[in-house]
Amino acid sequence: ELGASPSCVKDGIPAEDFNGGHPDPNLTYADELVKIMWADEAPAFGAASDGDGDRNMILGHKFFVNPSDSVAIIAANAQECIPYFKGGLKIQWWGRGEVKVTIVTRQQGNKDV
């Protein structure tokens, strides 16, 4: 749904054991992705998720987005960048915590969330 080639995905098949990895994508446990994104010839965008999307990590070339801000970035860019959301946001709740909801609300401004 992002329009990327399937070859861009690693461990994209859901598994109860997280394909042998750790379920929390962060700089420590997703070190393979971090090394790719910090390389001189890194792609422009990298992301990791625990599978159901309540824990994720966004990276750019040699930068990292704090997990508490990543859901706000996804919400702010969803309609413009993610084909699934082109017709509008199809969700009623972003995140489970009050802090995330506050961040998303501020980020969205007058958008219909």
Tab-separated table of N, CA and C in Angstrom:
chain	number	residue	atom	x	y	z
A	1	GLU	N	0.796	-1.204	0.000
A	1	GLU	CA	0.000	0.000	0.000
A	1	GLU	C	0.838	1.268	0.000
A	2	LEU	N	2.123	1.146	0.262
A	2	LEU	CA	2.985	2.320	0.230
A	2	LEU	C	3.575	2.555	-1.149
A	3	GLY	N	3.408	1.600	-2.054
A	3	GLY	CA	3.937	1.743	-3.391
A	3	GLY	C	5.393	1.326	-3.530
A	4	ALA	N	5.967	0.758	-2.497
A	4	ALA	CA	7.359	0.312	-2.547
A	4	ALA	C	7.435	-1.118	-3.079
A	5	SER	N	8.569	-1.470	-3.615
A	5	SER	CA	8.793	-2.823	-4.099
A	5	SER	C	8.801	-3.800	-2.922
A	6	PRO	N	8.239	-4.980	-3.104
A	6	PRO	CA	8.293	-5.983	-2.032
A	6	PRO	C	9.720	-6.308	-1.583
A	7	SER	N	10.701	-6.081	-2.452
A	7	SER	CA	12.090	-6.355	-2.076
A	7	SER	C	12.589	-5.390	-0.990
A	8	CYS	N	11.844	-4.327	-0.735
A	8	CYS	CA	12.216	-3.357	0.302
A	8	CYS	C	11.841	-3.828	1.704
A	9	VAL	N	11.077	-4.904	1.791
A	9	VAL	CA	10.558	-5.373	3.076
A	9	VAL	C	11.379	-6.546	3.589
A	10	LYS	N	11.715	-6.489	4.869
A	10	LYS	CA	12.415	-7.585	5.532
A	10	LYS	C	11.529	-8.089	6.656
A	11	ASP	N	11.416	-9.374	6.812
A	11	ASP	CA	10.575	-9.975	7.855
A	11	ASP	C	9.140	-9.456	7.787
A	12	GLY	N	8.603	-9.396	6.573
A	12	GLY	CA	7.254	-8.875	6.380
A	12	GLY	C	6.148	-9.883	6.599
A	13	ILE	N	6.491	-11.103	6.919
A	13	ILE	CA	5.483	-12.126	7.205
A	13	ILE	C	5.282	-12.169	8.720
A	14	PRO	N	4.062	-11.886	9.192
A	14	PRO	CA	3.814	-11.913	10.640
A	14	PRO	C	4.136	-13.287	11.235
A	15	ALA	N	4.747	-13.269	12.410
A	15	ALA	CA	5.080	-14.510	13.102
A	15	ALA	C	4.983	-14.279	14.609
A	16	GLU	N	4.511	-15.297	15.317
A	16	GLU	CA	4.368	-15.169	16.770
A	16	GLU	C	5.680	-14.854	17.462
A	17	ASP	N	6.786	-15.314	16.888
A	17	ASP	CA	8.102	-15.070	17.510
A	17	ASP	C	8.806	-13.857	16.900
A	18	PHE	N	8.058	-13.023	16.159
A	18	PHE	CA	8.615	-11.829	15.517
A	18	PHE	C	9.810	-12.180	14.633
A	19	ASN	N	9.710	-13.330	13.970
A	19	ASN	CA	10.772	-13.809	13.077
A	19	ASN	C	12.131	-13.877	13.764
A	20	GLY	N	12.111	-14.224	15.042
A	20	GLY	CA	13.344	-14.350	15.801
A	20	GLY	C	13.876	-13.035	16.332
A	21	GLY	N	13.200	-11.947	16.031
A	21	GLY	CA	13.635	-10.632	16.503
A	21	GLY	C	12.915	-10.214	17.773
A	22	HIS	N	13.213	-9.025	18.219
A	22	HIS	CA	12.571	-8.461	19.401
A	22	HIS	C	11.322	-7.699	18.957
A	23	PRO	N	10.222	-7.749	19.706
A	23	PRO	CA	8.998	-7.083	19.269
A	23	PRO	C	9.041	-5.558	19.334
A	24	ASP	N	9.988	-4.985	20.045
A	24	ASP	CA	10.032	-3.536	20.204
A	24	ASP	C	11.040	-2.929	19.234
A	25	PRO	N	10.578	-2.292	18.147
A	25	PRO	CA	11.526	-1.708	17.200
A	25	PRO	C	12.121	-0.416	17.767
A	26	ASN	N	13.375	-0.465	18.099
A	26	ASN	CA	14.067	0.729	18.592
A	26	ASN	C	15.519	0.655	18.126
A	27	LEU	N	16.304	1.655	18.496
A	27	LEU	CA	17.684	1.712	18.003
A	27	LEU	C	18.525	0.521	18.446
A	28	THR	N	18.186	-0.074	19.564
A	28	THR	CA	18.931	-1.236	20.055
A	28	THR	C	18.505	-2.514	19.349
A	29	TYR	N	17.202	-2.785	19.325
A	29	TYR	CA	16.721	-4.066	18.812
A	29	TYR	C	16.571	-4.106	17.293
A	30	ALA	N	16.514	-2.963	16.653
A	30	ALA	CA	16.441	-2.923	15.188
A	30	ALA	C	17.771	-2.418	14.625
A	31	ASP	N	18.851	-2.876	15.223
A	31	ASP	CA	20.174	-2.375	14.849
A	31	ASP	C	20.535	-2.654	13.395
A	32	GLU	N	20.012	-3.722	12.817
A	32	GLU	CA	20.287	-4.002	11.406
A	32	GLU	C	19.730	-2.871	10.523
A	33	LEU	N	18.513	-2.440	10.814
A	33	LEU	CA	17.913	-1.325	10.072
A	33	LEU	C	18.678	-0.026	10.327
A	34	VAL	N	19.073	0.194	11.563
A	34	VAL	CA	19.831	1.403	11.903
A	34	VAL	C	21.131	1.452	11.091
A	35	LYS	N	21.839	0.326	10.994
A	35	LYS	CA	23.085	0.288	10.219
A	35	LYS	C	22.830	0.612	8.752
A	36	ILE	N	21.735	0.110	8.203
A	36	ILE	CA	21.389	0.404	6.810
A	36	ILE	C	21.122	1.897	6.636
A	37	MET	N	20.373	2.483	7.576
A	37	MET	CA	19.975	3.888	7.443
A	37	MET	C	21.115	4.862	7.739
A	38	TRP	N	22.142	4.404	8.430
A	38	TRP	CA	23.292	5.267	8.734
A	38	TRP	C	24.404	5.125	7.691
A	39	ALA	N	24.249	4.216	6.749
A	39	ALA	CA	25.257	4.026	5.708
A	39	ALA	C	25.257	5.210	4.744
A	40	ASP	N	26.378	5.414	4.066
A	40	ASP	CA	26.483	6.534	3.133
A	40	ASP	C	25.469	6.437	1.993
A	41	GLU	N	25.175	5.240	1.535
A	41	GLU	CA	24.231	5.032	0.427
A	41	GLU	C	22.865	4.585	0.937
A	42	ALA	N	22.422	5.115	2.054
A	42	ALA	CA	21.164	4.706	2.679
A	42	ALA	C	19.957	5.169	1.871
A	43	PRO	N	18.865	4.436	1.984
A	43	PRO	CA	17.621	4.927	1.373
A	43	PRO	C	17.130	6.173	2.118
A	44	ALA	N	16.138	6.841	1.570
A	44	ALA	CA	15.613	8.062	2.181
A	44	ALA	C	14.726	7.775	3.383
A	45	PHE	N	14.139	6.580	3.427
A	45	PHE	CA	13.150	6.275	4.468
A	45	PHE	C	13.311	4.840	4.933
A	46	GLY	N	13.201	4.645	6.236
A	46	GLY	CA	13.201	3.311	6.811
A	46	GLY	C	12.189	3.267	7.938
A	47	ALA	N	11.583	2.127	8.157
A	47	ALA	CA	10.593	2.005	9.227
A	47	ALA	C	10.566	0.573	9.735
A	48	ALA	N	10.186	0.435	10.987
A	48	ALA	CA	10.005	-0.888	11.591
A	48	ALA	C	8.749	-0.836	12.446
A	49	SER	N	8.068	-1.957	12.525
A	49	SER	CA	6.840	-2.044	13.316
A	49	SER	C	6.785	-3.394	14.005
A	50	ASP	N	6.061	-3.446	15.092
A	50	ASP	CA	5.918	-4.709	15.809
A	50	ASP	C	4.893	-5.622	15.145
A	51	GLY	N	4.202	-5.171	14.165
A	51	GLY	CA	3.247	-6.013	13.450
A	51	GLY	C	1.831	-5.490	13.546
A	52	ASP	N	1.375	-5.135	14.737
A	52	ASP	CA	0.031	-4.572	14.826
A	52	ASP	C	0.059	-3.047	14.858
A	53	GLY	N	1.258	-2.469	14.812
A	53	GLY	CA	1.402	-1.035	14.646
A	53	GLY	C	1.373	-0.192	15.894
A	54	ASP	N	1.260	-0.817	17.072
A	54	ASP	CA	1.248	0.033	18.270
A	54	ASP	C	2.653	0.406	18.718
A	55	ARG	N	3.664	-0.222	18.137
A	55	ARG	CA	5.061	0.148	18.378
A	55	ARG	C	5.740	0.249	17.026
A	56	ASN	N	6.323	1.406	16.741
A	56	ASN	CA	6.977	1.567	15.452
A	56	ASN	C	8.166	2.500	15.583
A	57	MET	N	8.962	2.521	14.539
A	57	MET	CA	10.137	3.379	14.497
A	57	MET	C	10.282	3.887	13.070
A	58	ILE	N	10.557	5.178	12.930
A	58	ILE	CA	10.775	5.796	11.631
A	58	ILE	C	12.195	6.341	11.602
A	59	LEU	N	12.891	6.078	10.500
A	59	LEU	CA	14.248	6.593	10.322
A	59	LEU	C	14.374	7.227	8.946
A	60	GLY	N	15.252	8.198	8.860
A	60	GLY	CA	15.671	8.761	7.589
A	60	GLY	C	17.162	8.529	7.479
A	61	HIS	N	17.778	9.070	6.444
A	61	HIS	CA	19.216	8.905	6.292
A	61	HIS	C	19.932	9.631	7.427
A	62	LYS	N	20.480	8.855	8.329
A	62	LYS	CA	21.240	9.327	9.492
A	62	LYS	C	20.418	10.164	10.468
A	63	PHE	N	19.098	9.888	10.551
A	63	PHE	CA	18.308	10.475	11.635
A	63	PHE	C	17.203	9.523	12.062
A	64	PHE	N	16.738	9.730	13.279
A	64	PHE	CA	15.804	8.843	13.952
A	64	PHE	C	14.670	9.689	14.519
A	65	VAL	N	13.441	9.222	14.347
A	65	VAL	CA	12.288	9.906	14.915
A	65	VAL	C	11.927	9.228	16.229
A	66	ASN	N	11.823	10.004	17.280
A	66	ASN	CA	11.431	9.479	18.580
A	66	ASN	C	10.099	8.741	18.435
A	67	PRO	N	9.979	7.526	18.991
A	67	PRO	CA	8.740	6.761	18.834
A	67	PRO	C	7.482	7.519	19.271
A	68	SER	N	7.589	8.360	20.261
A	68	SER	CA	6.388	9.085	20.699
A	68	SER	C	5.941	10.113	19.660
A	69	ASP	N	6.825	10.501	18.753
A	69	ASP	CA	6.469	11.445	17.693
A	69	ASP	C	6.092	10.755	16.390
A	70	SER	N	6.419	9.486	16.249
A	70	SER	CA	6.224	8.814	14.966
A	70	SER	C	4.753	8.717	14.580
A	71	VAL	N	3.872	8.479	15.522
A	71	VAL	CA	2.449	8.366	15.182
A	71	VAL	C	1.915	9.711	14.700
A	72	ALA	N	2.415	10.807	15.245
A	72	ALA	CA	2.000	12.135	14.782
A	72	ALA	C	2.474	12.375	13.353
A	73	ILE	N	3.674	11.922	13.030
A	73	ILE	CA	4.199	12.072	11.673
A	73	ILE	C	3.377	11.232	10.697
A	74	ILE	N	3.042	10.021	11.083
A	74	ILE	CA	2.211	9.170	10.233
A	74	ILE	C	0.854	9.828	10.000
A	75	ALA	N	0.221	10.320	11.050
A	75	ALA	CA	-1.092	10.945	10.920
A	75	ALA	C	-1.039	12.204	10.059
A	76	ALA	N	-0.006	13.007	10.241
A	76	ALA	CA	0.113	14.261	9.499
A	76	ALA	C	0.297	14.035	8.004
A	77	ASN	N	0.884	12.911	7.635
A	77	ASN	CA	1.203	12.657	6.229
A	77	ASN	C	0.375	11.549	5.597
A	78	ALA	N	-0.519	10.957	6.337
A	78	ALA	CA	-1.250	9.782	5.862
A	78	ALA	C	-2.001	10.034	4.561
A	79	GLN	N	-2.819	11.056	4.500
A	79	GLN	CA	-3.637	11.276	3.315
A	79	GLN	C	-2.802	11.630	2.093
A	80	GLU	N	-1.708	12.308	2.297
A	80	GLU	CA	-0.869	12.746	1.186
A	80	GLU	C	0.061	11.646	0.682
A	81	CYS	N	0.530	10.780	1.580
A	81	CYS	CA	1.606	9.853	1.221
A	81	CYS	C	1.237	8.376	1.219
A	82	ILE	N	0.155	7.993	1.852
A	82	ILE	CA	-0.184	6.574	1.958
A	82	ILE	C	-1.461	6.316	1.148
A	83	PRO	N	-1.344	5.563	0.042
A	83	PRO	CA	-2.500	5.356	-0.837
A	83	PRO	C	-3.768	4.923	-0.100
A	84	TYR	N	-3.663	4.086	0.905
A	84	TYR	CA	-4.836	3.604	1.634
A	84	TYR	C	-5.653	4.754	2.213
A	85	PHE	N	-4.992	5.843	2.575
A	85	PHE	CA	-5.667	6.964	3.223
A	85	PHE	C	-6.008	8.106	2.269
A	86	LYS	N	-5.802	7.944	0.958
A	86	LYS	CA	-6.052	9.024	-0.007
A	86	LYS	C	-7.470	9.579	0.105
A	87	GLY	N	-8.444	8.723	0.351
A	87	GLY	CA	-9.831	9.168	0.452
A	87	GLY	C	-10.207	9.711	1.819
A	88	GLY	N	-9.280	9.770	2.719
A	88	GLY	CA	-9.546	10.259	4.065
A	88	GLY	C	-9.067	9.265	5.103
A	89	LEU	N	-8.871	9.747	6.303
A	89	LEU	CA	-8.429	8.869	7.386
A	89	LEU	C	-9.563	7.946	7.779
A	90	LYS	N	-9.251	6.669	7.894
A	90	LYS	CA	-10.258	5.654	8.174
A	90	LYS	C	-10.134	5.125	9.595
A	91	ILE	N	-9.682	5.967	10.476
A	91	ILE	CA	-9.461	5.550	11.850
A	91	ILE	C	-10.141	6.535	12.783
A	92	GLN	N	-10.373	6.097	13.991
A	92	GLN	CA	-10.963	6.985	14.971
A	92	GLN	C	-10.045	7.201	16.160
A	93	TRP	N	-8.950	6.471	16.222
A	93	TRP	CA	-8.085	6.551	17.403
A	93	TRP	C	-6.643	6.341	16.997
A	94	TRP	N	-5.777	7.270	17.348
A	94	TRP	CA	-4.341	7.147	17.089
A	94	TRP	C	-3.646	6.974	18.418
A	95	GLY	N	-3.083	5.842	18.679
A	95	GLY	CA	-2.321	5.622	19.905
A	95	GLY	C	-3.220	5.311	21.077
A	96	ARG	N	-2.588	4.860	22.149
A	96	ARG	CA	-3.336	4.451	23.321
A	96	ARG	C	-3.175	5.416	24.482
A	97	GLY	N	-2.266	6.359	24.363
A	97	GLY	CA	-2.003	7.231	25.491
A	97	GLY	C	-2.441	8.655	25.251
A	98	GLU	N	-2.736	9.350	26.317
A	98	GLU	CA	-3.172	10.737	26.233
A	98	GLU	C	-2.114	11.608	25.561
A	99	VAL	N	-0.842	11.326	25.843
A	99	VAL	CA	0.227	12.123	25.249
A	99	VAL	C	0.207	11.995	23.732
A	100	LYS	N	0.071	10.766	23.212
A	100	LYS	CA	0.034	10.578	21.773
A	100	LYS	C	-1.164	11.292	21.164
A	101	VAL	N	-2.309	11.189	21.801
A	101	VAL	CA	-3.509	11.835	21.274
A	101	VAL	C	-3.318	13.342	21.241
A	102	THR	N	-2.711	13.908	22.261
A	102	THR	CA	-2.443	15.347	22.292
A	102	THR	C	-1.507	15.743	21.161
A	103	ILE	N	-0.454	14.979	20.956
A	103	ILE	CA	0.499	15.265	19.883
A	103	ILE	C	-0.201	15.207	18.533
A	104	VAL	N	-1.001	14.178	18.307
A	104	VAL	CA	-1.692	14.044	17.033
A	104	VAL	C	-2.672	15.185	16.837
A	105	THR	N	-3.402	15.541	17.865
A	105	THR	CA	-4.365	16.634	17.765
A	105	THR	C	-3.671	17.932	17.381
A	106	ARG	N	-2.568	18.233	18.017
A	106	ARG	CA	-1.816	19.445	17.690
A	106	ARG	C	-1.250	19.375	16.285
A	107	GLN	N	-0.757	18.208	15.893
A	107	GLN	CA	-0.162	18.037	14.566
A	107	GLN	C	-1.216	18.166	13.481
A	108	GLN	N	-2.391	17.628	13.718
A	108	GLN	CA	-3.423	17.605	12.697
A	108	GLN	C	-4.065	18.965	12.462
A	109	GLY	N	-4.105	19.804	13.476
A	109	GLY	CA	-4.716	21.121	13.311
A	109	GLY	C	-6.143	20.997	12.834
A	110	ASN	N	-6.426	21.525	11.641
A	110	ASN	CA	-7.798	21.502	11.153
A	110	ASN	C	-8.121	20.294	10.278
A	111	LYS	N	-7.255	19.306	10.215
A	111	LYS	CA	-7.545	18.109	9.437
A	111	LYS	C	-8.617	17.283	10.147
A	112	ASP	N	-9.363	16.540	9.387
A	112	ASP	CA	-10.471	15.759	9.925
A	112	ASP	C	-9.969	14.436	10.476
A	113	VAL	N	-9.640	14.411	11.762
A	113	VAL	CA	-9.188	13.171	12.403
A	113	VAL	C	-10.269	12.694	13.323
